[in-house]
XYZ file of C-alpha atoms in Angstrom:
412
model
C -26.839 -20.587 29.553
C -26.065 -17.351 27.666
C -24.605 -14.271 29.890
C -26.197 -11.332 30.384
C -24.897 -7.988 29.012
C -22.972 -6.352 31.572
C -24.532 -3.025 32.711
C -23.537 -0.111 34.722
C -26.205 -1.112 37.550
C -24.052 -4.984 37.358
C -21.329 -3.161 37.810
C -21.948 -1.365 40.784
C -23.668 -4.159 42.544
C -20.371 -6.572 42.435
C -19.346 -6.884 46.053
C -15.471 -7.779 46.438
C -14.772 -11.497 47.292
C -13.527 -12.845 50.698
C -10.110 -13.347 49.121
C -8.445 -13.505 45.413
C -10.207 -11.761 42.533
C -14.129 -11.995 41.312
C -14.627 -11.341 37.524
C -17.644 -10.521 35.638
C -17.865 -11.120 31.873
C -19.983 -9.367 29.141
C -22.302 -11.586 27.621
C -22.077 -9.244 24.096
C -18.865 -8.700 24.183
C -16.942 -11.768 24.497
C -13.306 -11.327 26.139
C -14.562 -8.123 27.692
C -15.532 -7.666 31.545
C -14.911 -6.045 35.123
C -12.904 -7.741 37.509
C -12.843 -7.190 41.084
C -10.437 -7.838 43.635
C -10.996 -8.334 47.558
C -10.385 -5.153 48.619
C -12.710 -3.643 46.516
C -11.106 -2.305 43.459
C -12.498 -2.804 40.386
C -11.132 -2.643 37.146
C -12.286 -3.346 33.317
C -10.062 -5.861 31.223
C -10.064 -7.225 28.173
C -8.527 -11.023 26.994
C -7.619 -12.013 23.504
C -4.992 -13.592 21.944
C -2.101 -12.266 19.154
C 0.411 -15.053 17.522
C -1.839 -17.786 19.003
C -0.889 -16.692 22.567
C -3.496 -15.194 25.221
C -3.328 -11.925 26.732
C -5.063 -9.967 29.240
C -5.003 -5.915 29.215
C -6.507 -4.125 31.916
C -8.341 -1.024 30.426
C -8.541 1.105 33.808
C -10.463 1.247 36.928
C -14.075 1.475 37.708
C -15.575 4.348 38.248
C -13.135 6.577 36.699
C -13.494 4.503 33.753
C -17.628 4.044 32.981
C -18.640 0.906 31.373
C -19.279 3.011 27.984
C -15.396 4.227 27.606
C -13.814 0.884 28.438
C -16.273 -1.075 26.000
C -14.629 1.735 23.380
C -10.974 1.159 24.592
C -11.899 -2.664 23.743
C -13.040 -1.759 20.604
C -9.531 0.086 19.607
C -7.368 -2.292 21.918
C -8.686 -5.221 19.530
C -8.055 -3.140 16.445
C -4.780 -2.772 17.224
C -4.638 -6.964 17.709
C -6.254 -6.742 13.797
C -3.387 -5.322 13.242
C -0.859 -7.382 14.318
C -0.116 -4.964 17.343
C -0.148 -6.249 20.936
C -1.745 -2.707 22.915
C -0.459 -4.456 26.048
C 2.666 -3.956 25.062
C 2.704 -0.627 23.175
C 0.665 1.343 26.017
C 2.680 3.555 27.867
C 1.631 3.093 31.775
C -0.353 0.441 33.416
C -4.098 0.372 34.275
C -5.059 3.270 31.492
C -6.445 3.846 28.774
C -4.382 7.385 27.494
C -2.329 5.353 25.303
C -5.684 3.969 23.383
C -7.402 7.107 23.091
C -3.862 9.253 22.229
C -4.651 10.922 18.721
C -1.525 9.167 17.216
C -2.406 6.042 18.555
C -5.917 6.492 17.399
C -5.206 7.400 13.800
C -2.977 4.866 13.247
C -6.271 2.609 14.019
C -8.419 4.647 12.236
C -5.762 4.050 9.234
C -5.815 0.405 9.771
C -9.306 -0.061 10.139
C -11.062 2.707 7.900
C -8.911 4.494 5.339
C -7.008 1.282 3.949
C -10.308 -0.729 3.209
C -12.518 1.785 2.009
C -10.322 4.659 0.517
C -7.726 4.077 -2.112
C -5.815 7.393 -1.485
C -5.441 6.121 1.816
C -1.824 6.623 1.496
C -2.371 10.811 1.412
C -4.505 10.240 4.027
C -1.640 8.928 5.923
C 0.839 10.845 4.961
C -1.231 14.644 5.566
C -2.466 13.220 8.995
C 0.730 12.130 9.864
C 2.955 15.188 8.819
C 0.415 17.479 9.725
C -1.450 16.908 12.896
C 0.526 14.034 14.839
C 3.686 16.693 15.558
C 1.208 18.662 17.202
C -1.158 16.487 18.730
C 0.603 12.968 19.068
C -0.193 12.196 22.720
C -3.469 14.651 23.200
C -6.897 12.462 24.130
C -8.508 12.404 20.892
C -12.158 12.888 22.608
C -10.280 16.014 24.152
C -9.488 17.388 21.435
C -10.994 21.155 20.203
C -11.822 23.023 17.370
C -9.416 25.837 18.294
C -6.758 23.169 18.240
C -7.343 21.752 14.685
C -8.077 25.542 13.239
C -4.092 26.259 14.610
C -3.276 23.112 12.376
C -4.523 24.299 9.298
C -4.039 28.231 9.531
C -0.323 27.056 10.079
C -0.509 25.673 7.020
C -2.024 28.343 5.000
C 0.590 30.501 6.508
C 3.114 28.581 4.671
C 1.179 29.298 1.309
C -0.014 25.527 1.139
C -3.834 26.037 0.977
C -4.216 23.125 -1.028
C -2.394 21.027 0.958
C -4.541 22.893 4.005
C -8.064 21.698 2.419
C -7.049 18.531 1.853
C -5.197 18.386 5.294
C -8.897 18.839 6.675
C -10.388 16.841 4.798
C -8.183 13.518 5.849
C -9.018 14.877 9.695
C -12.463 15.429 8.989
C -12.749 11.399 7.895
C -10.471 10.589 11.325
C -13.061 12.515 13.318
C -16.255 11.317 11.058
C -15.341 7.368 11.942
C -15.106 8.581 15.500
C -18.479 9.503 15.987
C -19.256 6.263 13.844
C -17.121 4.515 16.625
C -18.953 6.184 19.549
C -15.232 7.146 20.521
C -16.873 10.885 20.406
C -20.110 12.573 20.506
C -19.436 15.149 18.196
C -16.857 16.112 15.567
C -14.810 19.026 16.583
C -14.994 20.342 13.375
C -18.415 19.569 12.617
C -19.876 22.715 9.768
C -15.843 23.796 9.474
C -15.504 25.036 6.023
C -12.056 24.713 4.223
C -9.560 27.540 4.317
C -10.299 27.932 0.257
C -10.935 26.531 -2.832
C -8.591 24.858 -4.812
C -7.275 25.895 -8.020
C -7.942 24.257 -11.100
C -4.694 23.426 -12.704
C -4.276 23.936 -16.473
C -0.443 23.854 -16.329
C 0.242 21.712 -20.185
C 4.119 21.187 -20.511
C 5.137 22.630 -24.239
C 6.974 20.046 -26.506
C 10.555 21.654 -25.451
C 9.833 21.281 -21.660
C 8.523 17.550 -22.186
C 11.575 16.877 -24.260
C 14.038 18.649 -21.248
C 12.111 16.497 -18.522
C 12.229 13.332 -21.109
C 15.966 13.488 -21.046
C 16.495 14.313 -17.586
C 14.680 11.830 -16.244
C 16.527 9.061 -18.720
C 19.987 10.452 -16.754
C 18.932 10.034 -13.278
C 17.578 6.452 -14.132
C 16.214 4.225 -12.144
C 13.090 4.148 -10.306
C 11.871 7.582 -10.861
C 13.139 8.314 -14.563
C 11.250 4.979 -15.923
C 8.243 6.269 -13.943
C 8.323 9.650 -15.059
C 8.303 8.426 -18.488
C 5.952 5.776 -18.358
C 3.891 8.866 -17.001
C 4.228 10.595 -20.381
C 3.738 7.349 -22.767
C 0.841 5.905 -21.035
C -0.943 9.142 -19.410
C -1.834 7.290 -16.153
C -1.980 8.373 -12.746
C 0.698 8.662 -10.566
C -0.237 5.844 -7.889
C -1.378 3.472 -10.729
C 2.400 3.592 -12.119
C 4.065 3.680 -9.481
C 2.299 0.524 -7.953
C 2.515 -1.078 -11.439
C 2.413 -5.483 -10.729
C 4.464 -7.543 -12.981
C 1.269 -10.091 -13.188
C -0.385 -7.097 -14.380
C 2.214 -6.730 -17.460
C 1.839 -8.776 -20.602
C 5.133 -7.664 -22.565
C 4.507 -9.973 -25.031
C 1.060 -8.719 -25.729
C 1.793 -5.062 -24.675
C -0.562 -5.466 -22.102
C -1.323 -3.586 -18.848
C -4.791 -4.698 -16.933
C -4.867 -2.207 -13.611
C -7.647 -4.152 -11.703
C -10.364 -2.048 -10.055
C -8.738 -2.058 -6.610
C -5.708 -0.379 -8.248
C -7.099 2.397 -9.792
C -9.195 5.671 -8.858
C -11.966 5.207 -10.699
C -12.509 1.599 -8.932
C -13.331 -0.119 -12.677
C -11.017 -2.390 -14.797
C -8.568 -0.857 -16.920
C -6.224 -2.190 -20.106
C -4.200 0.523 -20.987
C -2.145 -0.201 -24.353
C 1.831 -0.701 -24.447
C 3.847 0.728 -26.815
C 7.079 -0.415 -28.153
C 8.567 2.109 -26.288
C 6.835 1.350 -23.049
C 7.556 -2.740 -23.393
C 11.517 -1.385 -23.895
C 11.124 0.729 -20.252
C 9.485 -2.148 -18.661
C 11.965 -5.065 -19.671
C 15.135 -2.823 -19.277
C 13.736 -2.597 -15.427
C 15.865 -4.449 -12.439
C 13.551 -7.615 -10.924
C 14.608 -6.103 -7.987
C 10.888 -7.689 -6.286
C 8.692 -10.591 -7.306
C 5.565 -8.291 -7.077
C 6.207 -4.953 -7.833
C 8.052 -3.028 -10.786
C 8.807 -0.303 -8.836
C 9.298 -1.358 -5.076
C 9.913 0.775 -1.622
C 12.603 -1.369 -1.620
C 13.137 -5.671 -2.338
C 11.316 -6.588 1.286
C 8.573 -4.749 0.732
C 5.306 -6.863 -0.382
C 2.690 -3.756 -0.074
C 4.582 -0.701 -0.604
C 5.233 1.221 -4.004
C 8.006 3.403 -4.163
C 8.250 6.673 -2.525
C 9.818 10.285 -2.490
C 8.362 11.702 -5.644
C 8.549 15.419 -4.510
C 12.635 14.965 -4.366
C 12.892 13.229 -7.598
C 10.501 15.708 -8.740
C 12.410 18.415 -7.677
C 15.508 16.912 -9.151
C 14.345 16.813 -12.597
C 13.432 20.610 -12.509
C 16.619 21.759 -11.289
C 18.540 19.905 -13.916
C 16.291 20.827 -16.573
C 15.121 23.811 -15.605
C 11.436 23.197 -16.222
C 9.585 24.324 -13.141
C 5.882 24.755 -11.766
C 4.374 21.240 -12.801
C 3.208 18.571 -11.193
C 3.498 14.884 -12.030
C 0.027 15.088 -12.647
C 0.383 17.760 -15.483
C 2.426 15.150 -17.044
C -1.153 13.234 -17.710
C -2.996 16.283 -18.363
C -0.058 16.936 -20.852
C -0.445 13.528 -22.672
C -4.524 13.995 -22.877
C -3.589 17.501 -24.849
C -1.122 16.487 -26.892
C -3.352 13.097 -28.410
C -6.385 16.012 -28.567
C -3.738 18.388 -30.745
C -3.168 15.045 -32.710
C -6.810 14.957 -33.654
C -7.273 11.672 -31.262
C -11.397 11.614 -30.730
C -12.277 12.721 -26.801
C -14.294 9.518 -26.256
C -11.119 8.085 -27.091
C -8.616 9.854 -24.812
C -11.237 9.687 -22.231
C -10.882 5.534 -22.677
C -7.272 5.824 -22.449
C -7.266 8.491 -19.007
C -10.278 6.124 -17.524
C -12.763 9.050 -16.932
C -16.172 7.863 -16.551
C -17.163 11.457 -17.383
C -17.826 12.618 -20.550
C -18.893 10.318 -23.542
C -18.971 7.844 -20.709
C -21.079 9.287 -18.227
C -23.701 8.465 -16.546
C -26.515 5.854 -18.753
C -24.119 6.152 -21.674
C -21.265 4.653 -19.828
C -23.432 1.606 -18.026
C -24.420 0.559 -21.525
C -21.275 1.263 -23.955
C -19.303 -1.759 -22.832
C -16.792 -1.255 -26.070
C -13.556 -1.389 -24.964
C -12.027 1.033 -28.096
C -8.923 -1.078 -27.135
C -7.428 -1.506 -30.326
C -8.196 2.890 -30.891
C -6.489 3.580 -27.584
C -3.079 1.548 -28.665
C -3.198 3.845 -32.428
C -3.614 6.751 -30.109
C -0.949 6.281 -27.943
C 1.459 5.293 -30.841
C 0.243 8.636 -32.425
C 1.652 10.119 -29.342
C 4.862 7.926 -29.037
C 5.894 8.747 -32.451
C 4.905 12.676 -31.697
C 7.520 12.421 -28.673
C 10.135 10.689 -31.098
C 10.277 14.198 -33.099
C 11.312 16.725 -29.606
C 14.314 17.844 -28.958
C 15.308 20.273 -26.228
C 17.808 21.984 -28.492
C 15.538 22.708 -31.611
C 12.346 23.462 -29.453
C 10.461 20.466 -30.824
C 17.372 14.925 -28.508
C 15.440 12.217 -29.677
C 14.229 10.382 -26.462
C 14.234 6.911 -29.105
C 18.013 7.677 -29.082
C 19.186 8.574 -25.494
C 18.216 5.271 -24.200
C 20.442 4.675 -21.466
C 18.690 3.500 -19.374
C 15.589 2.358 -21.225
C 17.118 1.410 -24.450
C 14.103 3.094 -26.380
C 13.743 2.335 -29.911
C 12.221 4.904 -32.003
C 8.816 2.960 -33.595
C 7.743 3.323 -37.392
C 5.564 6.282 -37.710
């Protein structure tokens, strides 16, 4: 016979045994339940098991705990189990739920369980939430938390001169607070109708063939990871993320290959993006250093890319002294220069993966052409442009630096 789903009225009508404990399970929640003791106290726990072994956690006591906000401390408790984290042994005190509910403790879950699965920038979302809010509000109830609260968040960050990073600082904590209503962790968002602190910029920043020759060469010095990255960036005019998390299944040398599946990429559709020569020399001049990734955190790593591309960044400007650009100009660069080289736009937008365009909307459901073979001639247009600059005469051959990519220059 099924159980019954354990109400508030069950609750209160448990009378404590004449000795040891009485317990009370949920008959929709399995694991979950109250459990009373013979002097009365009674206290909501939870039992599971992590690594094969069973656990119990006790969530709090009844009735400073209602039924509602342990049966949402059960819900996070076995996220963190998802997770591979035991939340009997990470909370902080006994017989509370503080540690659950602490806004660190809850974005980390909300990480885990939200931004990873359904959001491929989860990374930023990490990283903004992380940098930006958990300093300030690491062990503060996240159902306690108030508008005033998140506003001194972001106006600190304006303050700085980082509205960008402020608008999309809200938007990562606008998502956090967003799954917890979804979660029934809170009734309301905070920040509910908050508008952001600004709009942000569009960037036009296009690096001139002496600048792109300066970074070119810099980047070739400092070597691996980040020069091979940054250059990649210029011959293939990917994103960021998509290099940087670049899969040696993904690479056909041979071929001059690169297929960035759908769950690698931003727009969330298959891409082949054409090698060049000089692209196939980058890629097989590059340490093995993991059996996954090109371009690894580091060799016992089997998820994460590489990191710390604002100090390489950084690097390469003061030692060439090209400044204000992004590594996303670098792409925006590459588009421009194949458009100056009279490249057609339904092209470049093939080789960029914009479904915008030639490629929007009907048009692009229906034009399955893959222009693969006019993608490769214009990114050999553009390698053999970027054989011709040199730093010194405004337009050093990159084919001939080579040392670290032994580059050769291809036939033009």
């Amino acid at each position: 016979m099924s159980r019954p789903p354990l109400t508030d009225v069950a609750v209160r009508a448990l009378k404590p045994p004449s000795g040891g404990t009485i317990e009370l399970w949920d008959g929709k929640f399995p694991g979950f339940g109250v459990r009373m003791s013979a002097k009365g106290t009674k206290a909501f726990v939870l039992l599971y098991r992590i690594k094969g072994r069973p656990r119990r956690l006790t969530l709090g006591r009844y009735p400073m705990l209602s039924l509602t906000e342990a049966r949402r401390a059960a819900q996070l408790a076995l996220a963190q189990v998802a997770t591979g984290v035991d939340p009997a042994v990470r909370r902080q005190s006994p017989a509370t739920t503080a540690n659950l509910f602490a806004f660190e403790t809850f974005a980390a879950t909300f990480i885990e369980r939200y931004a990873k699965p359904k959001n491929r920038d989860w990374r930023e979302t990490e990283r903004l939430i992380s940098r930006e809010f958990v300093p300030h509000l690491a062990a503060q109830d996240v159902r306690e938390i108030t508008r005033a609260e998140i506003l001194a968040v972001i106006d600190a960050i304006v303050l700085r001169g980082s509205t960008g990073s402020a608008i999309h600082a809200l938007a990562a904590v606008r998502r956090l607070f967003n799954w917890a209503v979804e979660r029934g962790v809170v009734e309301h968002s905070p920040i509910q109708g908050l508008k952001p602190p600004g709009r942000i910029k569009s960037r036009d920043r296009v690096l001139s063939d002496f600048e792109l020759a300066a970074v070119w060469q810099i980047a070739d010095r400092i070597g691996y990871p980040f020069g091979p990255i940054v250059q990649l960036l210029i011959l293939t005019g990917q994103r960021r993320g998509e290099v940087t998390g670049m899969r040696w299944s993904d690479i056909d040398l041979a071929a001059g290959l690169w297929s960035i599946t759908s769950e690698r990429n931003k727009s969330g559709r298959p891409h082949e993006v054409p090698l060049t020569r000089s692209c196939v020399d980058i890629l097989r001049a590059q340490p093995r250093a993991h059996e996954i990734l090109v371009f690894p955190a580091n060799r016992h790593e089997t998820e994460n890319p590489v990191s710390g591309h604002g100090k390489a960044k950084h690097r390469i400007e003061t030692m060439s002294g090209v400044t204000g650009w992004t590594l996303h100009d670098l792409r925006r660069t590459t588009a421009t220069g194949m458009a100056k080289l009279k490249v057609p736009p339904h092209v470049i937008e093939r080789v960029l993966n914009h479904a915008s365009g030639s490629f929007a909307g009907v048009a692009g459901i229906y034009n399955r052409f893959g222009y693969l073979d006019e993608m490769r001639t214009a990114l050999e247009a553009w390698e053999c442009h970027l054989t011709t600059l040199s730093p010194t005469s405004g337009i050093a051959t990159f084919a001939t630096s080579g040392k670290t990519t032994s580059t050769r220059a291809p036939t033009c």
